[in-house]
PDB file of C-alpha atoms in Angstrom:
ATOM      1  CA  MET A   1       0.240   0.307  -0.127  1.00 43.00           C
ATOM      2  CA  ASN A   2       1.418   3.424  -1.561  1.00 51.00           C
ATOM      3  CA  ILE A   3       0.716   6.191   1.730  1.00 59.00           C
ATOM      4  CA  SER A   4       1.298   9.499   0.807  1.00 67.00           C
ATOM      5  CA  ALA A   5       1.300  12.459   3.420  1.00 79.00           C
ATOM      6  CA  CYS A   6      -0.591  14.912   2.544  1.00 82.00           C
ATOM      7  CA  ARG A   7       0.431  18.262   0.767  1.00 88.00           C
ATOM      8  CA  VAL A   8      -1.934  20.454   1.324  1.00 93.00           C
ATOM      9  CA  GLU A   9      -1.939  23.938   0.456  1.00 97.00           C
ATOM     10  CA  ASN A  10      -3.544  27.036   1.539  1.00 97.00           C
ATOM     11  CA  LEU A  11      -6.455  28.787   0.087  1.00 98.00           C
ATOM     12  CA  ALA A  12      -8.347  30.863   2.307  1.00 98.00           C
ATOM     13  CA  ASN A  13      -8.625  31.288   5.765  1.00 97.00           C
ATOM     14  CA  ASN A  14      -9.373  34.270   8.889  1.00 97.00           C
ATOM     15  CA  ASP A  15     -10.519  34.582  11.952  1.00 96.00           C
ATOM     16  CA  TYR A  16     -12.673  31.882  11.800  1.00 95.00           C
ATOM     17  CA  CYS A  17     -11.653  29.180   8.814  1.00 96.00           C
ATOM     18  CA  LYS A  18      -9.433  27.474   6.881  1.00 97.00           C
ATOM     19  CA  ILE A  19     -10.231  25.646   3.760  1.00 98.00           C
ATOM     20  CA  GLU A  20      -6.641  24.015   2.620  1.00 97.00           C
ATOM     21  CA  TYR A  21      -6.088  20.861  -0.765  1.00 98.00           C
ATOM     22  CA  CYS A  22      -4.226  18.451  -0.426  1.00 96.00           C
ATOM     23  CA  ARG A  23      -3.302  17.632  -4.090  1.00 93.00           C
ATOM     24  CA  ASN A  24      -2.502  14.415  -2.972  1.00 92.00           C
ATOM     25  CA  CYS A  25      -5.718  12.600  -1.812  1.00 93.00           C
ATOM     26  CA  ARG A  26      -7.323  15.285  -3.671  1.00 95.00           C
ATOM     27  CA  ILE A  27      -9.757  16.711  -0.840  1.00 97.00           C
ATOM     28  CA  PHE A  28     -10.773  19.320   0.701  1.00 98.00           C
ATOM     29  CA  HIS A  29      -9.930  20.495   4.007  1.00 97.00           C
ATOM     30  CA  VAL A  30     -12.862  23.025   5.393  1.00 97.00           C
ATOM     31  CA  ARG A  31     -11.541  23.724   8.994  1.00 97.00           C
ATOM     32  CA  VAL A  32     -14.576  25.908  11.322  1.00 96.00           C
ATOM     33  CA  GLY A  33     -13.785  25.974  14.301  1.00 95.00           C
ATOM     34  CA  PHE A  34     -12.938  22.699  15.670  1.00 95.00           C
ATOM     35  CA  ILE A  35     -14.331  20.768  12.969  1.00 97.00           C
ATOM     36  CA  THR A  36     -12.840  19.803   9.642  1.00 96.00           C
ATOM     37  CA  LEU A  37     -14.608  18.598   6.957  1.00 97.00           C
ATOM     38  CA  ASN A  38     -12.431  16.405   4.057  1.00 97.00           C
ATOM     39  CA  LEU A  39     -13.892  16.765   1.083  1.00 98.00           C
ATOM     40  CA  LYS A  40     -13.832  15.662  -2.134  1.00 98.00           C
ATOM     41  CA  LEU A  41     -14.602  18.543  -5.159  1.00 98.00           C
ATOM     42  CA  GLU A  42     -17.781  17.547  -5.841  1.00 98.00           C
ATOM     43  CA  ALA A  43     -19.049  17.987  -2.577  1.00 98.00           C
ATOM     44  CA  PHE A  44     -17.013  20.863  -1.260  1.00 98.00           C
ATOM     45  CA  SER A  45     -18.737  22.434  -4.814  1.00 98.00           C
ATOM     46  CA  VAL A  46     -21.800  21.443  -3.575  1.00 98.00           C
ATOM     47  CA  LEU A  47     -21.818  22.637  -0.098  1.00 98.00           C
ATOM     48  CA  CYS A  48     -20.352  26.409  -1.133  1.00 97.00           C
ATOM     49  CA  HIS A  49     -22.980  26.957  -3.849  1.00 98.00           C
ATOM     50  CA  THR A  50     -25.593  26.420  -0.705  1.00 98.00           C
ATOM     51  CA  VAL A  51     -23.220  28.129   1.971  1.00 96.00           C
ATOM     52  CA  ASN A  52     -23.986  31.219  -0.666  1.00 97.00           C
ATOM     53  CA  LEU A  53     -27.686  30.492  -1.956  1.00 97.00           C
ATOM     54  CA  ALA A  54     -27.793  30.235   2.271  1.00 97.00           C
ATOM     55  CA  PHE A  55     -26.231  34.240   2.417  1.00 96.00           C
ATOM     56  CA  THR A  56     -28.086  35.564  -0.534  1.00 96.00           C
ATOM     57  CA  ASN A  57     -31.285  34.499   1.280  1.00 95.00           C
ATOM     58  CA  PHE A  58     -30.064  35.520   4.413  1.00 94.00           C
ATOM     59  CA  GLN A  59     -29.228  38.766   2.530  1.00 95.00           C
ATOM     60  CA  ARG A  60     -33.105  39.563   1.343  1.00 93.00           C
ATOM     61  CA  TYR A  61     -34.522  38.383   4.375  1.00 91.00           C
ATOM     62  CA  ARG A  62     -32.687  40.684   6.462  1.00 91.00           C
ATOM     63  CA  LYS A  63     -33.503  42.938   3.699  1.00 90.00           C
ATOM     64  CA  ALA A  64     -37.358  42.620   3.330  1.00 88.00           C
ATOM     65  CA  VAL A  65     -36.956  42.868   7.761  1.00 87.00           C
ATOM     66  CA  GLU A  66     -34.995  46.455   7.489  1.00 86.00           C
ATOM     67  CA  GLN A  67     -38.136  47.523   5.560  1.00 85.00           C
ATOM     68  CA  GLN A  68     -40.730  46.330   7.241  1.00 82.00           C
ATOM     69  CA  HIS A  69     -39.196  48.135  10.393  1.00 79.00           C
ATOM     70  CA  ALA A  70     -38.537  51.130   8.681  1.00 78.00           C
ATOM     71  CA  THR A  71     -42.195  51.175   6.780  1.00 77.00           C
ATOM     72  CA  HIS A  72     -44.020  50.928   9.966  1.00 67.00           C
ATOM     73  CA  TYR A  73     -41.763  53.209  12.521  1.00 60.00           C
ATOM     74  CA  ASP A  74     -43.472  56.554  13.332  1.00 59.00           C
ATOM     75  CA  PRO A  75     -41.106  59.215  14.754  1.00 61.00           C
ATOM     76  CA  GLU A  76     -43.891  61.310  15.666  1.00 64.00           C
ATOM     77  CA  ASN A  77     -46.333  58.301  17.130  1.00 59.00           C
ATOM     78  CA  SER A  78     -42.860  56.920  19.406  1.00 56.00           C
ATOM     79  CA  LEU A  79     -42.275  56.841  22.405  1.00 58.00           C
ATOM     80  CA  HIS A  80     -38.742  58.761  23.473  1.00 50.00           C
TER      81      HIS A  80
END
């Protein structure tokens, strides 16, 4: 059995997460806090798409809520 060590390349990182890619095993290592996901290309691609979709939906939701609050705010009738 031929076992080679991971040769990871840092693709992106910040204070909250780190994403690396290993050329030998062709796996993405996604680290968030104490959790690491080891994903093949297809799974990583689906995860990225799903996270982007969730964030886009969240932004729309947040904007709708802010607009709803803005239309219901009446400064003349508010208590200070």
